PDB file of C-alpha atoms in Angstrom:
ATOM      1  CA  MET Z   1     -72.365  44.756 -53.330  1.00  0.00           C
ATOM      2  CA  MET Z   2     -69.672  47.105 -51.384  1.00  0.00           C
ATOM      3  CA  LYS Z   3     -70.276  50.875 -50.607  1.00  0.00           C
ATOM      4  CA  LYS Z   4     -67.042  52.308 -52.127  1.00  0.00           C
ATOM      5  CA  VAL Z   5     -66.653  49.820 -54.701  1.00  0.00           C
ATOM      6  CA  PRO Z   6     -69.392  50.295 -56.844  1.00  0.00           C
ATOM      7  CA  PHE Z   7     -68.079  47.177 -59.512  1.00  0.00           C
ATOM      8  CA  GLN Z   8     -70.158  43.913 -60.411  1.00  0.00           C
ATOM      9  CA  ALA Z   9     -66.649  42.916 -61.809  1.00  0.00           C
ATOM     10  CA  VAL Z  10     -63.394  43.155 -61.128  1.00  0.00           C
ATOM     11  CA  ALA Z  11     -62.455  43.888 -64.278  1.00  0.00           C
ATOM     12  CA  PRO Z  12     -62.513  47.567 -64.404  1.00  0.00           C
ATOM     13  CA  ILE Z  13     -60.168  47.369 -60.977  1.00  0.00           C
ATOM     14  CA  LEU Z  14     -57.862  44.194 -62.913  1.00  0.00           C
ATOM     15  CA  LYS Z  15     -56.840  46.976 -65.250  1.00  0.00           C
ATOM     16  CA  HIS Z  16     -54.604  48.607 -63.541  1.00  0.00           C
ATOM     17  CA  PHE Z  17     -52.553  46.248 -62.097  1.00  0.00           C
ATOM     18  CA  GLU Z  18     -51.467  43.340 -62.727  1.00  0.00           C
ATOM     19  CA  LEU Z  19     -51.593  39.787 -60.833  1.00  0.00           C
ATOM     20  CA  SER Z  20     -48.924  37.870 -59.821  1.00  0.00           C
ATOM     21  CA  ASP Z  21     -48.051  35.299 -62.359  1.00  0.00           C
ATOM     22  CA  ASP Z  22     -49.077  32.411 -60.567  1.00  0.00           C
ATOM     23  CA  VAL Z  23     -52.649  33.875 -59.408  1.00  0.00           C
ATOM     24  CA  VAL Z  24     -53.468  35.616 -63.047  1.00  0.00           C
ATOM     25  CA  GLU Z  25     -54.781  32.131 -64.527  1.00  0.00           C
ATOM     26  CA  THR Z  26     -56.789  31.744 -61.559  1.00  0.00           C
ATOM     27  CA  VAL Z  27     -59.365  34.518 -61.584  1.00  0.00           C
ATOM     28  CA  ASP Z  28     -62.075  35.582 -63.569  1.00  0.00           C
ATOM     29  CA  PRO Z  29     -62.272  39.065 -64.493  1.00  0.00           C
ATOM     30  CA  ALA Z  30     -66.130  38.544 -64.320  1.00  0.00           C
ATOM     31  CA  LEU Z  31     -65.570  37.770 -60.431  1.00  0.00           C
ATOM     32  CA  SER Z  32     -67.468  40.250 -57.743  1.00  0.00           C
ATOM     33  CA  PRO Z  33     -64.761  42.253 -55.815  1.00  0.00           C
ATOM     34  CA  GLU Z  34     -66.022  40.078 -52.510  1.00  0.00           C
ATOM     35  CA  GLN Z  35     -65.733  36.228 -54.518  1.00  0.00           C
ATOM     36  CA  LEU Z  36     -62.088  37.935 -55.469  1.00  0.00           C
ATOM     37  CA  VAL Z  37     -61.093  39.000 -51.979  1.00  0.00           C
ATOM     38  CA  THR Z  38     -62.195  35.523 -50.653  1.00  0.00           C
ATOM     39  CA  HIS Z  39     -60.591  33.317 -53.922  1.00  0.00           C
ATOM     40  CA  LEU Z  40     -57.299  35.884 -53.332  1.00  0.00           C
ATOM     41  CA  LEU Z  41     -58.285  35.689 -49.460  1.00  0.00           C
ATOM     42  CA  LYS Z  42     -58.352  31.215 -50.176  1.00  0.00           C
ATOM     43  CA  LEU Z  43     -55.227  31.667 -52.229  1.00  0.00           C
ATOM     44  CA  GLU Z  44     -52.890  33.369 -49.184  1.00  0.00           C
ATOM     45  CA  ALA Z  45     -51.725  35.866 -52.000  1.00  0.00           C
ATOM     46  CA  ASN Z  46     -51.904  38.722 -49.882  1.00  0.00           C
ATOM     47  CA  ILE Z  47     -49.210  41.314 -52.225  1.00  0.00           C
ATOM     48  CA  ASP Z  48     -51.773  40.780 -54.643  1.00  0.00           C
ATOM     49  CA  LEU Z  49     -54.830  41.347 -52.173  1.00  0.00           C
ATOM     50  CA  ALA Z  50     -53.163  44.693 -51.052  1.00  0.00           C
ATOM     51  CA  ASN Z  51     -52.538  44.922 -54.451  1.00  0.00           C
ATOM     52  CA  PHE Z  52     -56.559  44.934 -55.097  1.00  0.00           C
ATOM     53  CA  TRP Z  53     -57.189  47.236 -52.458  1.00  0.00           C
ATOM     54  CA  ALA Z  54     -54.568  49.785 -52.986  1.00  0.00           C
ATOM     55  CA  HIS Z  55     -56.956  50.375 -57.104  1.00  0.00           C
ATOM     56  CA  ALA Z  56     -59.793  48.965 -55.787  1.00  0.00           C
ATOM     57  CA  LEU Z  57     -61.055  51.511 -52.783  1.00  0.00           C
ATOM     58  CA  PRO Z  58     -61.674  55.237 -53.336  1.00  0.00           C
ATOM     59  CA  MET Z  59     -57.939  57.680 -53.555  1.00  0.00           C
ATOM     60  CA  ARG Z  60     -58.313  59.165 -49.593  1.00  0.00           C
ATOM     61  CA  GLU Z  61     -60.068  55.767 -48.356  1.00  0.00           C
ATOM     62  CA  SER Z  62     -56.767  54.017 -50.525  1.00  0.00           C
ATOM     63  CA  ILE Z  63     -54.501  56.181 -48.235  1.00  0.00           C
ATOM     64  CA  TRP Z  64     -56.287  56.185 -45.777  1.00  0.00           C
ATOM     65  CA  TRP Z  65     -55.735  53.147 -46.258  1.00  0.00           C
ATOM     66  CA  ALA Z  66     -52.165  53.048 -46.116  1.00  0.00           C
ATOM     67  CA  CYS Z  67     -52.021  54.638 -42.904  1.00  0.00           C
ATOM     68  CA  ILE Z  68     -53.110  52.432 -40.735  1.00  0.00           C
ATOM     69  CA  GLY Z  69     -51.297  49.218 -41.811  1.00  0.00           C
ATOM     70  CA  VAL Z  70     -48.115  51.734 -41.676  1.00  0.00           C
ATOM     71  CA  SER Z  71     -49.103  52.660 -37.913  1.00  0.00           C
ATOM     72  CA  LYS Z  72     -49.470  48.831 -37.318  1.00  0.00           C
ATOM     73  CA  ARG Z  73     -45.688  48.336 -37.113  1.00  0.00           C
ATOM     74  CA  THR Z  74     -44.902  52.407 -35.471  1.00  0.00           C
ATOM     75  CA  GLU Z  75     -42.888  49.908 -33.394  1.00  0.00           C
ATOM     76  CA  VAL Z  76     -39.959  50.004 -36.083  1.00  0.00           C
ATOM     77  CA  LEU Z  77     -40.031  53.393 -37.643  1.00  0.00           C
ATOM     78  CA  LYS Z  78     -37.643  55.442 -37.123  1.00  0.00           C
ATOM     79  CA  PRO Z  79     -38.650  59.239 -36.629  1.00  0.00           C
ATOM     80  CA  LEU Z  80     -38.817  60.643 -40.075  1.00  0.00           C
ATOM     81  CA  GLU Z  81     -40.620  57.948 -40.720  1.00  0.00           C
ATOM     82  CA  LYS Z  82     -43.181  58.381 -38.091  1.00  0.00           C
ATOM     83  CA  GLN Z  83     -43.228  62.505 -39.461  1.00  0.00           C
ATOM     84  CA  VAL Z  84     -43.624  61.051 -43.128  1.00  0.00           C
ATOM     85  CA  LEU Z  85     -46.701  58.237 -41.234  1.00  0.00           C
ATOM     86  CA  ASP Z  86     -47.719  61.808 -38.817  1.00  0.00           C
ATOM     87  CA  ALA Z  87     -47.951  64.428 -41.830  1.00  0.00           C
ATOM     88  CA  SER Z  88     -49.790  61.417 -44.459  1.00  0.00           C
ATOM     89  CA  LEU Z  89     -52.280  60.740 -41.487  1.00  0.00           C
ATOM     90  CA  ALA Z  90     -52.666  64.925 -41.312  1.00  0.00           C
ATOM     91  CA  TRP Z  91     -53.350  64.874 -45.013  1.00  0.00           C
ATOM     92  CA  VAL Z  92     -56.584  62.211 -45.179  1.00  0.00           C
ATOM     93  CA  LYS Z  93     -57.532  64.692 -43.085  1.00  0.00           C
ATOM     94  CA  ASN Z  94     -57.020  68.008 -44.542  1.00  0.00           C
ATOM     95  CA  PRO Z  95     -55.545  67.423 -48.114  1.00  0.00           C
ATOM     96  CA  THR Z  96     -53.752  70.587 -48.528  1.00  0.00           C
ATOM     97  CA  GLU Z  97     -50.997  71.411 -51.351  1.00  0.00           C
ATOM     98  CA  PRO Z  98     -48.436  73.180 -48.984  1.00  0.00           C
ATOM     99  CA  LEU Z  99     -49.066  69.812 -46.820  1.00  0.00           C
ATOM    100  CA  ARG Z 100     -49.118  67.134 -50.142  1.00  0.00           C
ATOM    101  CA  ARG Z 101     -45.288  69.362 -50.854  1.00  0.00           C
ATOM    102  CA  GLN Z 102     -43.964  69.559 -47.173  1.00  0.00           C
ATOM    103  CA  ILE Z 103     -44.727  65.396 -47.745  1.00  0.00           C
ATOM    104  CA  GLU Z 104     -42.154  65.749 -50.632  1.00  0.00           C
ATOM    105  CA  VAL Z 105     -39.757  67.210 -49.156  1.00  0.00           C
ATOM    106  CA  LEU Z 106     -39.642  64.834 -45.709  1.00  0.00           C
ATOM    107  CA  ILE Z 107     -39.190  61.115 -48.072  1.00  0.00           C
ATOM    108  CA  GLU Z 108     -36.444  62.315 -50.578  1.00  0.00           C
ATOM    109  CA  LYS Z 109     -34.179  61.317 -47.301  1.00  0.00           C
ATOM    110  CA  LEU Z 110     -36.485  57.625 -46.990  1.00  0.00           C
ATOM    111  CA  PRO Z 111     -34.707  54.960 -48.464  1.00  0.00           C
ATOM    112  CA  ASN Z 112     -36.663  52.174 -50.587  1.00  0.00           C
ATOM    113  CA  GLU Z 113     -37.771  49.434 -48.490  1.00  0.00           C
ATOM    114  CA  SER Z 114     -39.124  52.396 -46.366  1.00  0.00           C
ATOM    115  CA  ALA Z 115     -43.222  51.592 -45.804  1.00  0.00           C
ATOM    116  CA  SER Z 116     -43.381  55.305 -44.594  1.00  0.00           C
ATOM    117  CA  LYS Z 117     -41.426  56.059 -48.536  1.00  0.00           C
ATOM    118  CA  TRP Z 118     -44.020  54.190 -49.675  1.00  0.00           C
ATOM    119  CA  LEU Z 119     -47.039  56.119 -47.454  1.00  0.00           C
ATOM    120  CA  GLY Z 120     -45.553  59.724 -48.467  1.00  0.00           C
ATOM    121  CA  MET Z 121     -44.930  58.663 -52.007  1.00  0.00           C
ATOM    122  CA  ALA Z 122     -49.375  57.405 -52.235  1.00  0.00           C
ATOM    123  CA  VAL Z 123     -50.145  61.389 -50.520  1.00  0.00           C
ATOM    124  CA  PHE Z 124     -47.122  62.908 -52.899  1.00  0.00           C
ATOM    125  CA  TRP Z 125     -49.385  61.210 -56.590  1.00  0.00           C
ATOM    126  CA  SER Z 126     -52.993  61.594 -55.436  1.00  0.00           C
ATOM    127  CA  GLY Z 127     -53.270  63.173 -58.118  1.00  0.00           C
ATOM    128  CA  SER Z 128     -54.433  66.578 -56.165  1.00  0.00           C
ATOM    129  CA  GLY Z 129     -51.248  68.533 -57.760  1.00  0.00           C
ATOM    130  CA  SER Z 130     -48.251  68.569 -59.794  1.00  0.00           C
ATOM    131  CA  ILE Z 131     -45.139  66.162 -59.273  1.00  0.00           C
ATOM    132  CA  ALA Z 132     -42.716  68.470 -61.026  1.00  0.00           C
ATOM    133  CA  PRO Z 133     -41.247  70.408 -59.059  1.00  0.00           C
ATOM    134  CA  ILE Z 134     -43.100  74.106 -58.244  1.00  0.00           C
ATOM    135  CA  ASP Z 135     -41.005  76.653 -60.533  1.00  0.00           C
ATOM    136  CA  ASN Z 136     -41.981  74.009 -63.686  1.00  0.00           C
ATOM    137  CA  PRO Z 137     -44.673  73.339 -65.789  1.00  0.00           C
ATOM    138  CA  ILE Z 138     -47.974  71.500 -64.257  1.00  0.00           C
ATOM    139  CA  VAL Z 139     -47.192  67.924 -64.634  1.00  0.00           C
ATOM    140  CA  MET Z 140     -49.697  65.316 -63.296  1.00  0.00           C
ATOM    141  CA  PRO Z 141     -49.242  61.991 -61.871  1.00  0.00           C
ATOM    142  CA  ALA Z 142     -50.279  58.965 -63.821  1.00  0.00           C
ATOM    143  CA  GLU Z 143     -53.751  57.551 -63.046  1.00  0.00           C
ATOM    144  CA  PHE Z 144     -53.893  55.235 -60.139  1.00  0.00           C
ATOM    145  CA  LEU Z 145     -50.104  56.421 -59.611  1.00  0.00           C
ATOM    146  CA  TYR Z 146     -51.561  56.488 -55.863  1.00  0.00           C
ATOM    147  CA  ALA Z 147     -52.387  52.920 -56.137  1.00  0.00           C
ATOM    148  CA  LYS Z 148     -49.127  51.544 -56.709  1.00  0.00           C
ATOM    149  CA  ALA Z 149     -48.030  54.049 -53.787  1.00  0.00           C
ATOM    150  CA  VAL Z 150     -50.341  52.597 -51.673  1.00  0.00           C
ATOM    151  CA  GLY Z 151     -49.550  48.365 -52.214  1.00  0.00           C
ATOM    152  CA  GLY Z 152     -46.021  48.757 -51.159  1.00  0.00           C
ATOM    153  CA  ALA Z 153     -46.384  50.750 -48.138  1.00  0.00           C
ATOM    154  CA  VAL Z 154     -48.446  48.121 -47.026  1.00  0.00           C
ATOM    155  CA  ASN Z 155     -47.017  45.511 -48.760  1.00  0.00           C
ATOM    156  CA  THR Z 156     -43.241  46.563 -47.794  1.00  0.00           C
ATOM    157  CA  ALA Z 157     -44.714  46.856 -43.611  1.00  0.00           C
ATOM    158  CA  ALA Z 158     -45.833  44.164 -43.469  1.00  0.00           C
ATOM    159  CA  ALA Z 159     -42.629  42.487 -44.707  1.00  0.00           C
ATOM    160  CA  LEU Z 160     -39.979  44.621 -43.633  1.00  0.00           C
ATOM    161  CA  PRO Z 161     -38.117  45.068 -40.988  1.00  0.00           C
ATOM    162  CA  GLU Z 162     -38.409  41.324 -41.497  1.00  0.00           C
ATOM    163  CA  TRP Z 163     -40.786  39.623 -38.198  1.00  0.00           C
ATOM    164  CA  ASP Z 164     -42.773  37.061 -38.228  1.00  0.00           C
ATOM    165  CA  GLY Z 165     -46.668  39.211 -37.228  1.00  0.00           C
ATOM    166  CA  TYR Z 166     -46.777  39.116 -40.585  1.00  0.00           C
ATOM    167  CA  LYS Z 167     -49.704  36.932 -41.815  1.00  0.00           C
ATOM    168  CA  LEU Z 168     -51.949  38.649 -38.928  1.00  0.00           C
ATOM    169  CA  PHE Z 169     -50.746  42.023 -40.269  1.00  0.00           C
ATOM    170  CA  TYR Z 170     -52.392  41.183 -43.254  1.00  0.00           C
ATOM    171  CA  LYS Z 171     -55.975  39.538 -42.079  1.00  0.00           C
ATOM    172  CA  ASP Z 172     -55.830  43.078 -39.945  1.00  0.00           C
ATOM    173  CA  VAL Z 173     -55.332  45.224 -42.441  1.00  0.00           C
ATOM    174  CA  PHE Z 174     -57.198  43.164 -44.938  1.00  0.00           C
ATOM    175  CA  ARG Z 175     -60.009  43.929 -42.391  1.00  0.00           C
ATOM    176  CA  SER Z 176     -59.262  47.458 -42.164  1.00  0.00           C
ATOM    177  CA  ALA Z 177     -59.905  48.202 -46.606  1.00  0.00           C
ATOM    178  CA  MET Z 178     -63.490  45.881 -46.344  1.00  0.00           C
ATOM    179  CA  ASP Z 179     -64.371  47.671 -43.734  1.00  0.00           C
ATOM    180  CA  LEU Z 180     -63.427  50.878 -45.366  1.00  0.00           C
ATOM    181  CA  ALA Z 181     -64.805  49.260 -48.537  1.00  0.00           C
ATOM    182  CA  ASN Z 182     -68.126  49.057 -47.138  1.00  0.00           C
ATOM    183  CA  GLY Z 183     -68.061  52.574 -45.648  1.00  0.00           C
ATOM    184  CA  GLY Z 184     -66.678  52.215 -42.641  1.00  0.00           C
ATOM    185  CA  THR Z 185     -63.367  53.954 -40.967  1.00  0.00           C
ATOM    186  CA  GLY Z 186     -61.689  51.561 -41.452  1.00  0.00           C
ATOM    187  CA  THR Z 187     -59.942  51.449 -37.633  1.00  0.00           C
ATOM    188  CA  VAL Z 188     -62.055  47.517 -36.805  1.00  0.00           C
ATOM    189  CA  GLU Z 189     -59.325  45.730 -34.279  1.00  0.00           C
ATOM    190  CA  GLY Z 190     -59.183  41.516 -34.811  1.00  0.00           C
TER     191      GLY Z 190
END
């Protein structure tokens, strides 16, 4: 059993997101997390596996994992995207409300095709504070909304801008996710 994913079967994790149509029929919800990871790797179902890790890891580890993924594409990040990445890394290490709100402002200027925007959304939707404007009544994000953004960040970093290294990218980030799941830092090199 993975230290940070304490489930005997993946059913409780799978209820929070949908597997792709071509994969869902091949997955038994009674599989262990390790078995599902092996199965999805064998199918090369990278988007589904990224979404699984985003939902399976605890919130801060999940967002840290997205930081690791986005960091692997720093050479293509624009200055504002790098600023969001740096602020998100700082937030994971010390999650303060002012920093979360600062990230909210920064990501407003980024397009949806930006992995950094999705990373910033994960921080903003982390559940550590309201997602309503500051002077409005408190509105907490839906459960696992941050995980949707984590999956978006990792999968966007893999795909955009287009490059030939996406398969190695997924291999590296999945290795990091497994390390995190087993209680490591996620900063393993392959």
